Coordinates of C-alpha atoms in Angstrom, one line a residue:
X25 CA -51.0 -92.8 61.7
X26 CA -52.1 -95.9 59.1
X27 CA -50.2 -94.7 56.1
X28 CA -46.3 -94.4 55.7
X29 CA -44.4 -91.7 54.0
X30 CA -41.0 -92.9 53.4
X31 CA -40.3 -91.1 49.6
X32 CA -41.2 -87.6 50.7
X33 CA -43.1 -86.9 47.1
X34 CA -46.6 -87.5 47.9
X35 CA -47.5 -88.7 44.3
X36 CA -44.9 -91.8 44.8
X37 CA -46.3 -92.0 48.2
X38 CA -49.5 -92.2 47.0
X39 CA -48.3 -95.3 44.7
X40 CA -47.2 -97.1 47.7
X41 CA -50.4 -97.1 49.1
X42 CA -50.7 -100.9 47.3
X43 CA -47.9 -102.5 48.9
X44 CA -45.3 -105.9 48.0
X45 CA -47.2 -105.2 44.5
X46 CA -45.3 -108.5 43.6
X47 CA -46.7 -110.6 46.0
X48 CA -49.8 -112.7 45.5
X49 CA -51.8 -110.8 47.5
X50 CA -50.5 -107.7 48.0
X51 CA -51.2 -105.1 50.8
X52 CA -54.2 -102.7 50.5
X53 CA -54.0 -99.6 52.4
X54 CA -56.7 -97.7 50.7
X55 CA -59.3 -100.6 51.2
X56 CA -61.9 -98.2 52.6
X57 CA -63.1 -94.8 52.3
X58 CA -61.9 -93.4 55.8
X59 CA -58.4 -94.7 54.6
X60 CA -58.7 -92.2 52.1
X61 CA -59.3 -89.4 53.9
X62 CA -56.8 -90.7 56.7
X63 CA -53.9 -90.3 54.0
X64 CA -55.0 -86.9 52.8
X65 CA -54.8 -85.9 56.7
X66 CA -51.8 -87.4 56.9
X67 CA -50.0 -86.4 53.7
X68 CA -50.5 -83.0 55.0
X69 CA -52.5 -82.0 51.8
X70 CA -55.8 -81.5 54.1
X71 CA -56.2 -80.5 57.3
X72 CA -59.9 -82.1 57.7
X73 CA -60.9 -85.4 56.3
X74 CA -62.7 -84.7 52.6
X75 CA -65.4 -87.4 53.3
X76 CA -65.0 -89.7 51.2
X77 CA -67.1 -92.5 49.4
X78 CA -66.8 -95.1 47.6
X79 CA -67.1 -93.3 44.2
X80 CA -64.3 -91.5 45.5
X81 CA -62.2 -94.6 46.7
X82 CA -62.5 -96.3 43.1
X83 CA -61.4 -92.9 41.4
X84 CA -58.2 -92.9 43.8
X85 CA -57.7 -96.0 43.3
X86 CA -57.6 -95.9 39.4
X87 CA -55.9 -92.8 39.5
X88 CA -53.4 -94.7 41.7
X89 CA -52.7 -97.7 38.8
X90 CA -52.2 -94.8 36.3
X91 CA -49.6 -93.1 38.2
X92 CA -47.6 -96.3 38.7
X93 CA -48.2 -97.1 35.0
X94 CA -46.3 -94.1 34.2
X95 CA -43.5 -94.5 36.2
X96 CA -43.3 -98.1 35.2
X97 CA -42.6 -96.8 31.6
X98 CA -40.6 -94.2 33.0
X99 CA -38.2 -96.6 35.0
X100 CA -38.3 -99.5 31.9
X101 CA -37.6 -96.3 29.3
X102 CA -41.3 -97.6 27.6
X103 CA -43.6 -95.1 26.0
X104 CA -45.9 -94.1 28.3
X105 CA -49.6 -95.7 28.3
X106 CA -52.1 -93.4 26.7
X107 CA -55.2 -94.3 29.1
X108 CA -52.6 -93.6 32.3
X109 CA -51.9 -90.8 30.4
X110 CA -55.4 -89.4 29.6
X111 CA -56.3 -90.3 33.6
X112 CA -53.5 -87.8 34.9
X113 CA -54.1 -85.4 32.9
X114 CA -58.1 -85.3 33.1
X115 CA -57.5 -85.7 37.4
X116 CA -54.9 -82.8 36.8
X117 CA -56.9 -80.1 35.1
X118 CA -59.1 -80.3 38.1
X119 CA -59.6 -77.4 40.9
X120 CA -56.9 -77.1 43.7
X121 CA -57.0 -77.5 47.3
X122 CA -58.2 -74.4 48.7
X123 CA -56.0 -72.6 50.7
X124 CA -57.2 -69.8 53.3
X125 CA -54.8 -67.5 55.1
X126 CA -56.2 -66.9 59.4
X127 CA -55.4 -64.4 61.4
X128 CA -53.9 -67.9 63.5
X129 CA -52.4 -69.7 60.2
X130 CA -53.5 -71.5 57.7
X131 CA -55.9 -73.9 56.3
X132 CA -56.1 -76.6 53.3
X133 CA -59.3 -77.8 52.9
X134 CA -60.9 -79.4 49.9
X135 CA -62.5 -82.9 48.5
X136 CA -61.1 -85.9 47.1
X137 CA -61.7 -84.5 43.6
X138 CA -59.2 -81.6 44.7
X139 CA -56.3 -83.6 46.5
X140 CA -56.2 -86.4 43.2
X141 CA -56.2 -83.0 41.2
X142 CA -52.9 -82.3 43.2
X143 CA -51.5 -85.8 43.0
X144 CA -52.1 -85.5 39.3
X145 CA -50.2 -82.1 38.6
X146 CA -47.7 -83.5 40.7
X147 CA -47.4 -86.7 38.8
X148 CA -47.0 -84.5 35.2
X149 CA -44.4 -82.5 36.7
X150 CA -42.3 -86.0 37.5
X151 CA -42.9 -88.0 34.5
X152 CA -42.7 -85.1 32.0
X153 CA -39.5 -83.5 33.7
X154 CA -35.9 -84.1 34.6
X155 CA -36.7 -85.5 38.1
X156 CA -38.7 -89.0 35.8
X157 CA -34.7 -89.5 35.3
X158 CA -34.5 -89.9 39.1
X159 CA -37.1 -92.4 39.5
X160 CA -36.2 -95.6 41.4
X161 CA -37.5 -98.9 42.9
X162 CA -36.7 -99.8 46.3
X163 CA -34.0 -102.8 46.2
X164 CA -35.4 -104.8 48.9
X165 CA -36.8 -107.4 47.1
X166 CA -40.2 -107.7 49.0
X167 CA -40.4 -103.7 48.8
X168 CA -42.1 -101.9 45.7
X169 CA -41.8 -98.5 46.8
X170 CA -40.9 -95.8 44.2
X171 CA -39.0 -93.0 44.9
X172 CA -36.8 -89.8 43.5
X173 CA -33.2 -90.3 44.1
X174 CA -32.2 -87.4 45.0
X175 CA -28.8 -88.4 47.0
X176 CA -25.4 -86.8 46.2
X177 CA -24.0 -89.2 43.2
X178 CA -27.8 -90.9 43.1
X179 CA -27.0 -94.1 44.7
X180 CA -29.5 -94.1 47.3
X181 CA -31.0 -97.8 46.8
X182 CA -34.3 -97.7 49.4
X183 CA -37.2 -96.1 50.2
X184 CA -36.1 -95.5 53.1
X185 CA -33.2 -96.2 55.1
X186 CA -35.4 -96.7 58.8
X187 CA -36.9 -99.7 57.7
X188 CA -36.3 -101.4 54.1
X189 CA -32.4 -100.5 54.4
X190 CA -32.2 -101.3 57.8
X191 CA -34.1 -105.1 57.0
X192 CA -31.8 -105.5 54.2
X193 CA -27.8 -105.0 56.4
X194 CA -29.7 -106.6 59.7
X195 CA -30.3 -109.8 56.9
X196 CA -26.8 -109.2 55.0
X197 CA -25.4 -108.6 59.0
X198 CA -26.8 -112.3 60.2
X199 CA -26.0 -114.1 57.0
X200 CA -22.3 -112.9 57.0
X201 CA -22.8 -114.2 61.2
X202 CA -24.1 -117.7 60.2
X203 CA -21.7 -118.2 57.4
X204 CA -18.9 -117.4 59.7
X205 CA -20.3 -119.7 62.4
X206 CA -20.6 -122.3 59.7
X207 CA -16.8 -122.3 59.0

């Protein structure tokens, strides 16, 4: 598994895919098309690779920036950007993933065009609902990972608590250690 899923709202998730956004040179994890189609595998939202290109890529990509556009607004209480707008809304009026009951199961199966057209409905829901009031940024400074705060009393303050909230007590842990060793 390449990609992480720490928020557990695939739209947010999706954001993350451009990681330590803050940093000079920030971590790509959808540099290529086959890391495209690896996420939508992962995310659950296919169960077969849609094939991706590089047309594609650059679409999910832009789609991407839009998304975290609008939850920038959302979390600095700014009005949302038109042209972010416009982008969700044109990838959300687009045909769902196609899902077939088996005598054995079931199956998602779809192209890019169809998962982004997911992504996007599940983006309007968010920003244009209660949950936008829910929206955080991970409080590890070298973490830009937006999530939904869904925690009793909404003081949940990372991503996730396996790795940035476990970084950030091991660091508070060892300074309070040297400090005390310093005495």
């Amino acid at each position: 598994m390449i990609h992480a899923f720490p928020c557990g709202t695939l739209p947010l998730d999706f954001v993350g895919t451009l990681r330590a956004r803050r940093r000079a040179a920030p971590t790509e994890k959808l540099a290529t098309p086959d890391q495209l189609d690896a996420w939508f595998v992962e995310a659950g939202m296919l169960d077969a690779a849609p094939g991706a290109d590089e047309t594609d890529l650059a679409i999910a990509v832009d789609l991407r920036e839009s998304i975290y556009s609008l939850v920038v607004a959302r979390l600095d209480g700014e009005p949302l950007p038109p042209r972010a707008v416009a982008e969700v809304n044109k990838h959300a009026a687009g045909l769902p993933v196609t899902l077939r009951l088996h005598t054995d199961g079931a199956t998602r199966t779809g192209s890019v065009a169809q998962g982004l057209a997911a992504l996007a409905r599940e983006t309007v829901e968010i920003i244009g609902g209660d949950e936008a009031a829910l929206l955080r940024e991970c409080a590890r400074p070298e973490c830009t990972q937006v999530y939904l705060d869904r925690s009793r009393g909404h003081r949940r303050e990372w991503c996730a608590m396996r790795t940035c909230g476990n970084r950030v007590k091991a660091a508070t842990y060892r300074a309070r250690q040297h400090s005390g060793a310093a005495s």
